[in-house]
Short mmCIF file of C-alpha atoms and ligand atoms in Angstrom, two decimals:
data_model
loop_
_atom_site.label_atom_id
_atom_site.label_comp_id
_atom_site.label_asym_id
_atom_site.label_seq_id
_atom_site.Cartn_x
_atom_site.Cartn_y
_atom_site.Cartn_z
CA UNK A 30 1.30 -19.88 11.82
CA UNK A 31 3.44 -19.61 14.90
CA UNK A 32 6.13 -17.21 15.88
CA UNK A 33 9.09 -17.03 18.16
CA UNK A 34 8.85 -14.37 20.93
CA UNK A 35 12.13 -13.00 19.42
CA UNK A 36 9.91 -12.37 16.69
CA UNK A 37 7.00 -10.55 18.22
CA UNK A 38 7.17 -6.80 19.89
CA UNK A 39 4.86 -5.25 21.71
CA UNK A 40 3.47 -1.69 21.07
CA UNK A 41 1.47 1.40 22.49
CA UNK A 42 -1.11 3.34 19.92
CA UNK A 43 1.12 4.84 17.51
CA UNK A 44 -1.01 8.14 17.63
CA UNK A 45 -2.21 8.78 21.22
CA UNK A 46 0.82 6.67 23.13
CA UNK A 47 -1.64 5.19 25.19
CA UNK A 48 -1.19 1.39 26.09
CA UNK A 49 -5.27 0.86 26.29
CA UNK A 50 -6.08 -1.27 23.54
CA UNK A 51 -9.34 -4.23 23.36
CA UNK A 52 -8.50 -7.25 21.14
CA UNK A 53 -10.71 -6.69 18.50
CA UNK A 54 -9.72 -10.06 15.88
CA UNK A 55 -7.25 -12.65 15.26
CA UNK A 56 -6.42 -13.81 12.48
CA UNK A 57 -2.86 -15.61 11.25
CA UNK A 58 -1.52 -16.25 14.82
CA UNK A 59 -1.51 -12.26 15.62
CA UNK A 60 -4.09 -9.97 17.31
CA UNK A 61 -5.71 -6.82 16.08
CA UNK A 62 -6.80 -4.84 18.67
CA UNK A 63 -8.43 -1.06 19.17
CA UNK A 64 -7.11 2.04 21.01
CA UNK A 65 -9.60 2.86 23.64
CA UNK A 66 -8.76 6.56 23.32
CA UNK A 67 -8.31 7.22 19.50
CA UNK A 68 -9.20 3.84 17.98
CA UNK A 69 -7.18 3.11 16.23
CA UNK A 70 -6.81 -0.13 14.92
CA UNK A 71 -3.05 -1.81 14.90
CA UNK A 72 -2.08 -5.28 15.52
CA UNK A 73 -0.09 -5.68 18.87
CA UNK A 74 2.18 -7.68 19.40
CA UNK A 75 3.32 -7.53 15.83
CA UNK A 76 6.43 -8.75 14.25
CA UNK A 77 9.60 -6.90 14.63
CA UNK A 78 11.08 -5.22 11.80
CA UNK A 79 13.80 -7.70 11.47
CA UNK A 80 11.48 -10.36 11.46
CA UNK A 81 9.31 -8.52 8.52
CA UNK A 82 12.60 -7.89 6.36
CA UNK A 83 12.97 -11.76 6.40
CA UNK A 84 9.40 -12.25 5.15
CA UNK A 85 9.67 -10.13 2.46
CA UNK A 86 12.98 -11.01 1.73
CA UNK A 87 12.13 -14.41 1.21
CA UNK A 88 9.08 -13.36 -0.89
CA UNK A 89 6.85 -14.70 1.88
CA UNK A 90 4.23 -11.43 1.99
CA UNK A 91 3.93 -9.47 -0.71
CA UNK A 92 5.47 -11.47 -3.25
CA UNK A 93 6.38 -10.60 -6.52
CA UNK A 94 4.69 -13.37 -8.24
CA UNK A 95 1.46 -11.79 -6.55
CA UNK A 96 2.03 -8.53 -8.73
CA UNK A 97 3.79 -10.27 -11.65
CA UNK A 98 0.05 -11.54 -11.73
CA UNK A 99 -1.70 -8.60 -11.42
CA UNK A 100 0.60 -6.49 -13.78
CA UNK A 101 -2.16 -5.79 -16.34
CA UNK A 102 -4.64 -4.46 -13.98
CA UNK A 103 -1.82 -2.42 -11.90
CA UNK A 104 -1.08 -1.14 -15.56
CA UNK A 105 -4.33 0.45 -16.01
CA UNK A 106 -4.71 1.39 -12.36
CA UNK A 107 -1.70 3.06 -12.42
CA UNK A 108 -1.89 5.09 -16.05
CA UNK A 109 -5.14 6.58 -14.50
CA UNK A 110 -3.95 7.88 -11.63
CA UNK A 111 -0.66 9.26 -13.17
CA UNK A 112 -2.64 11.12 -15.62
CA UNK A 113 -4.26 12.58 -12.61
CA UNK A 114 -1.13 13.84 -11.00
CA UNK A 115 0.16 14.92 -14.10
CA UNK A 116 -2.88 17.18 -14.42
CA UNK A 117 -2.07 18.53 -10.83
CA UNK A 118 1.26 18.94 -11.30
CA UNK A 119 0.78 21.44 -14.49
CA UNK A 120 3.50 22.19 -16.85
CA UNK A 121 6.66 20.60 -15.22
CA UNK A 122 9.17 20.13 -18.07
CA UNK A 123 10.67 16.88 -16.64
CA UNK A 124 8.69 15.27 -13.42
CA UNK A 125 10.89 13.30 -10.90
CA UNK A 126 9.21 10.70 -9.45
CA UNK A 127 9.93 8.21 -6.30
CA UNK A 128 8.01 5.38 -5.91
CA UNK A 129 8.35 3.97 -2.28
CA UNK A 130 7.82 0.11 -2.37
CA UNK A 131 7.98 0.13 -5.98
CA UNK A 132 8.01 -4.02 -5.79
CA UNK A 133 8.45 -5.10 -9.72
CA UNK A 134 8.19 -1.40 -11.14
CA UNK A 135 5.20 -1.84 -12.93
CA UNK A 136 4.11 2.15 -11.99
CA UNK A 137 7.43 3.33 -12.62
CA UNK A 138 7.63 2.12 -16.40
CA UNK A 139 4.29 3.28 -16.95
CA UNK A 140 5.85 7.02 -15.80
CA UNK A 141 8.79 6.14 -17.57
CA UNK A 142 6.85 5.91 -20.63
CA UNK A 143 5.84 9.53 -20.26
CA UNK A 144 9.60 10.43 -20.28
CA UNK A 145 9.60 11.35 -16.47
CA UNK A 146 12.83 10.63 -14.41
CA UNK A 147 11.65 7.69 -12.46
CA UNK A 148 13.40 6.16 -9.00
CA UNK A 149 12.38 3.48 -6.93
CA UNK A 150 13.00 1.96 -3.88
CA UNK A 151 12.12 -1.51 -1.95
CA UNK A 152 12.83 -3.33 0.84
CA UNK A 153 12.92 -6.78 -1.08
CA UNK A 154 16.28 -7.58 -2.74
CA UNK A 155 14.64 -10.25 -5.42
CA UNK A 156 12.43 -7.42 -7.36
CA UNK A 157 16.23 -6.47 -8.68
CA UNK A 158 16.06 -8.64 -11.79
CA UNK A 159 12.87 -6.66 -13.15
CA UNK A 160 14.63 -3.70 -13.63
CA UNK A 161 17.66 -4.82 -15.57
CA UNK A 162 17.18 -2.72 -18.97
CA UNK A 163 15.38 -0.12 -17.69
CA UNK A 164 16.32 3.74 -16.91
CA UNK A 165 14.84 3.18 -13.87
CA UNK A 166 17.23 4.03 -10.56
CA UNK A 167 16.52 1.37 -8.18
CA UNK A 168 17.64 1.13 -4.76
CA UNK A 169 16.94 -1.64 -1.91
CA UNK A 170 16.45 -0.98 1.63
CA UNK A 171 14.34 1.21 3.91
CA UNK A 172 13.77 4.45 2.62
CA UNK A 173 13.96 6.43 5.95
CA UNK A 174 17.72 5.57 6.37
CA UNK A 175 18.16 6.65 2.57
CA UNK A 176 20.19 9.14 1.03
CA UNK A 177 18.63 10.70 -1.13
CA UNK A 178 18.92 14.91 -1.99
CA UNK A 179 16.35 16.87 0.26
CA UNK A 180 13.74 18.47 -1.87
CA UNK A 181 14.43 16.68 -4.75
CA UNK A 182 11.22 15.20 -5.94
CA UNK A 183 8.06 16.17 -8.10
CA UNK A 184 6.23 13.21 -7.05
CA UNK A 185 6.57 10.76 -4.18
CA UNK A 186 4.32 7.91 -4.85
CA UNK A 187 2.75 5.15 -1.80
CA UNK A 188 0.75 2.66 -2.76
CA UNK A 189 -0.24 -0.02 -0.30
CA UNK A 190 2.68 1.26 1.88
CA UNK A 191 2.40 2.86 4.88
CA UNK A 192 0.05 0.05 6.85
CA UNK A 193 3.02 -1.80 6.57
CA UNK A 194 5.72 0.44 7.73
CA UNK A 195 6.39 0.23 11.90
CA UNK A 196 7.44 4.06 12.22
CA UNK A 197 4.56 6.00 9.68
CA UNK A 198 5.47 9.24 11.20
CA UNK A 199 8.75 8.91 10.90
CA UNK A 200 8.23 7.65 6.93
CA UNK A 201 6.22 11.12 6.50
CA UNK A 202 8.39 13.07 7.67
CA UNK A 203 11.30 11.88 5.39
CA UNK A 204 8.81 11.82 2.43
CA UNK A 205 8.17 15.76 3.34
CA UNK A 206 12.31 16.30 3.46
CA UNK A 207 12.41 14.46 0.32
CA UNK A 208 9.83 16.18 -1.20
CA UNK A 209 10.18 19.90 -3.49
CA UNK A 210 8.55 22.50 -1.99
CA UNK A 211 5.59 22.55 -4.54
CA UNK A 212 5.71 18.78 -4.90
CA UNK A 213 2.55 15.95 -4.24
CA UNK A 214 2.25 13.01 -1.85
CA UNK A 215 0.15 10.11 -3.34
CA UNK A 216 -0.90 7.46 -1.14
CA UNK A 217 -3.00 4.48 -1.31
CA UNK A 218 -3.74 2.82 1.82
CA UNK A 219 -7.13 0.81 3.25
CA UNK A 220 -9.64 2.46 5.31
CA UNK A 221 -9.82 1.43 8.72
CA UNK A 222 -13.20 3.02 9.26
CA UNK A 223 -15.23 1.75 5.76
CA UNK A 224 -18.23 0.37 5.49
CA UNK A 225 -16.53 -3.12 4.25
CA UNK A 226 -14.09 -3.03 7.14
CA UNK A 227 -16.73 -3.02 9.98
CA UNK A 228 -18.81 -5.69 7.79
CA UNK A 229 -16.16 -8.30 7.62
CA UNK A 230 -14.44 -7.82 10.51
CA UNK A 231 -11.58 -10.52 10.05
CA UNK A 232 -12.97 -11.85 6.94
CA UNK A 233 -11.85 -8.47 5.71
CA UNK A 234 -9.48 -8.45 2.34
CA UNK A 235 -7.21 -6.20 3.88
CA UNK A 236 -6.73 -7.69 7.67
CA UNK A 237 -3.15 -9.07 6.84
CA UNK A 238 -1.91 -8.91 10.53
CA UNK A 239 1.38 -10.02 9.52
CA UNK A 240 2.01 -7.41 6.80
CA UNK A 241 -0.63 -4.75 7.59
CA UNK A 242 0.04 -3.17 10.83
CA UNK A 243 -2.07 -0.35 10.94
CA UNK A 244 -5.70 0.13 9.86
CA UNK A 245 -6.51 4.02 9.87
CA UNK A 246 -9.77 5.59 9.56
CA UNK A 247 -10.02 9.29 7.70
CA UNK A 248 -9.54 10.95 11.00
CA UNK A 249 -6.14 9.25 11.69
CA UNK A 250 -4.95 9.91 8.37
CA UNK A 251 -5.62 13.40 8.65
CA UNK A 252 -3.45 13.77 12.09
CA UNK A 253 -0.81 11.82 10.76
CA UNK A 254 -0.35 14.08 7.48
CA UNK A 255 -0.82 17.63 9.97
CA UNK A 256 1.49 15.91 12.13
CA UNK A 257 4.00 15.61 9.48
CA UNK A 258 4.06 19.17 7.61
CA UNK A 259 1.54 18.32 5.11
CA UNK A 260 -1.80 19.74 3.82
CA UNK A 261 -4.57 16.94 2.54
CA UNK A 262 -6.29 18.43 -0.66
CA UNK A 263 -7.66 15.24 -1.92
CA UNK A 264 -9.75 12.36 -0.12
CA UNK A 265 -11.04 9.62 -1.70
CA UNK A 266 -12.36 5.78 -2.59
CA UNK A 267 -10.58 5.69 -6.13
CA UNK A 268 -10.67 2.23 -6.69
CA UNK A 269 -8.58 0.30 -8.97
CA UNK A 270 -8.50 -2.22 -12.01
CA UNK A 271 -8.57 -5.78 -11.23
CA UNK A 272 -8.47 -9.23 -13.50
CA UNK A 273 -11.28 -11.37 -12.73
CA UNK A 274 -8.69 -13.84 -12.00
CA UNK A 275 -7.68 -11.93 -8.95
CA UNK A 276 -11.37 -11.14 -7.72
CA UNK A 277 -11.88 -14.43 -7.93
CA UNK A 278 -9.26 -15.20 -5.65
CA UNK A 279 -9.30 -12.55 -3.48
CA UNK A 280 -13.29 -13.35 -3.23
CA UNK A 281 -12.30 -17.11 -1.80
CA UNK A 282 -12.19 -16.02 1.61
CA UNK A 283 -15.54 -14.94 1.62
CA UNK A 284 -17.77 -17.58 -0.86
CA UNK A 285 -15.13 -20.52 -0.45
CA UNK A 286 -16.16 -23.17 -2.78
CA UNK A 287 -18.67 -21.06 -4.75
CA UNK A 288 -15.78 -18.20 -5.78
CA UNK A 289 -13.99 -21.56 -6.90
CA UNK A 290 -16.63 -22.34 -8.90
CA UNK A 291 -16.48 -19.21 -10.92
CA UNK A 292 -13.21 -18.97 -11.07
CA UNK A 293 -13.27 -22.25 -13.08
CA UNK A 294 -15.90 -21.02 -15.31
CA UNK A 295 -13.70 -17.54 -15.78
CA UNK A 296 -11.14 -19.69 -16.90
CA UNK A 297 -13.33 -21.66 -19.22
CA UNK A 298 -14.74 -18.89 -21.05
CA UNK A 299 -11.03 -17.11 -21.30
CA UNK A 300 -12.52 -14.53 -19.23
CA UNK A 301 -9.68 -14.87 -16.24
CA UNK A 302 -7.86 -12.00 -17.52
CA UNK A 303 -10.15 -9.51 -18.44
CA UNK A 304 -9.60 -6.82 -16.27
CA UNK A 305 -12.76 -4.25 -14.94
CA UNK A 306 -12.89 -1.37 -12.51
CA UNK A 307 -13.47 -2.61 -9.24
CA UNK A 308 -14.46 -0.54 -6.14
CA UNK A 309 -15.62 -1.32 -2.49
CA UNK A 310 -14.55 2.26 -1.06
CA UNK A 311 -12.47 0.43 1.64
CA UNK A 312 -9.13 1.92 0.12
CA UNK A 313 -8.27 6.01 0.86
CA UNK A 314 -6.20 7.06 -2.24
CA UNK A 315 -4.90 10.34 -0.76
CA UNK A 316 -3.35 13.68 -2.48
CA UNK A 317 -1.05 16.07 -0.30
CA UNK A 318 1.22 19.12 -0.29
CA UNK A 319 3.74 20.15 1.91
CA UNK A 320 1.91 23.29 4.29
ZN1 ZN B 8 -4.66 5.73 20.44
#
């Protein structure tokens, strides 16, 4: 895929400013390339924010149908990890949740079902329609230029967001102003530095250079969260649910015609939508307070 220059920006490392970067892969027309300083990984030149809002907008990254597909899975993920955070959050009579590129909402009704007061908010207009008889408040757009009440939330939820958001410092600290003064940050993002990241190189699930910007390692994570007013209490690989239909998919990239094979014999056996805890420790799912 080709883009226009009007398109394309260039950046600097978002952490150390430097402009020192090696091209480390390609992959979909755009280049991934390493600080020489702090190394991180970020793709440079990337597509401008404008440019991204049309992608999504049109459903071309991150579509819906993607997560219409994996709702069951995301259903179970996502009941886990609340019961987790309701566990840290103690006796709260009422939790108010905000879940920042909610997409279809399929975390949000599973809070909703636990009577919390649940608020969402994505950049892509077409996830609208999902939310028509819910309680769920929805709002589109960009969540930094938002206007929601300072230190007004229990719960600020991040799942597969931030390595796709240009300004991540400038997302944090909103999600800090946002955030009550006893209140938890939970974020899901993939780890730059894992074991499957320095394996497979481009062949890597998560190298989206179009979508994924950034790729941060433990150690960037942690500046960006000091950085930002908060305090880390929880690191770690959590993994997730996924339908063997997706594995399958996801596992083309690697095994080509032999991941097709299976995939047909899933399908055969009615085993495509069985869903099974899946883990390669190449995702950070990451608790914080505000310090
Ligand atoms: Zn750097």
């Amino acid at each position: 895929m080709s883009f226009s220059s009007s398109d394309l920006e260039a950046v600097k490392c978002l952490l150390c400013h430097a402009d020192d970067a090696e091209p480390r892969f390609t992959k979909d027309g755009l280049q991934v390339v390493r600080c020489r300083r702090c190394h991180l990984l970020y793709v440079n030149p990337r597509l401008t924010a404008k440019a991204l809002s049309r992608l999504y907008n049109n459903d071309e990254i991150s579509p819906h149908s993607y997560y219409r597909e994996t709702r069951l899975a995301d259903q179970k993920t996502f009941s886990k990890r609340l019961d987790l955070l309701q566990q840290l959050l103690g006796n709260k009579k009422k939790i108010r949740i905000l879940d920042i590129g909610c997409n279809i909402g399929t975390l949000l009704f599973e809070a909703e079902k636990r009577g919390w007061e649940c608020h969402g908010i994505d950049i892509n207009a077409q996830v609208k329609s999902f939310f028509k008889n819910s309680k769920v408040e929805l709002r589109i757009g960009d969540v930094i230029k938002s206007s929601y009440l300072k230190n007004s939330f229990d719960l600020i939820i991040m799942n597969d967001l931030i390595e796709h958001i240009p300004n991540p410092q400038q997302l944090l600290l909103k999600v800090n102003a946002l955030l009550k003064s006893d209140g938890l940050v939970f974020m899901v993002t993939p780890d730059g530095g894992s074991f499957m990241a320095r394996i497979l190189g481009k062949r890597w699930f998560h190298l989206k250079p179009r979508e994924h910007l950034y790729y941060f390692s433990k150690t960037h994570l942690r500046r960006l969260f000091r950085d930002t007013g908060f305090m880390v209490t929880s690191f770690q690989h959590l993994g997730r649910y996924r339908s063997l239909d997706t594995l399958a998919t996801k596992s083309a990239s690697l095994f080509g015609p032999l991941s097709h094979f299976v995939h047909k014999v899933f399908r055969f056996l009615h085993l495509d939508r069985l869903v099974v805890p899946f883990n390669l420790y190449d995702e950070y799912a990451i608790i914080a307070r505000k310090s």
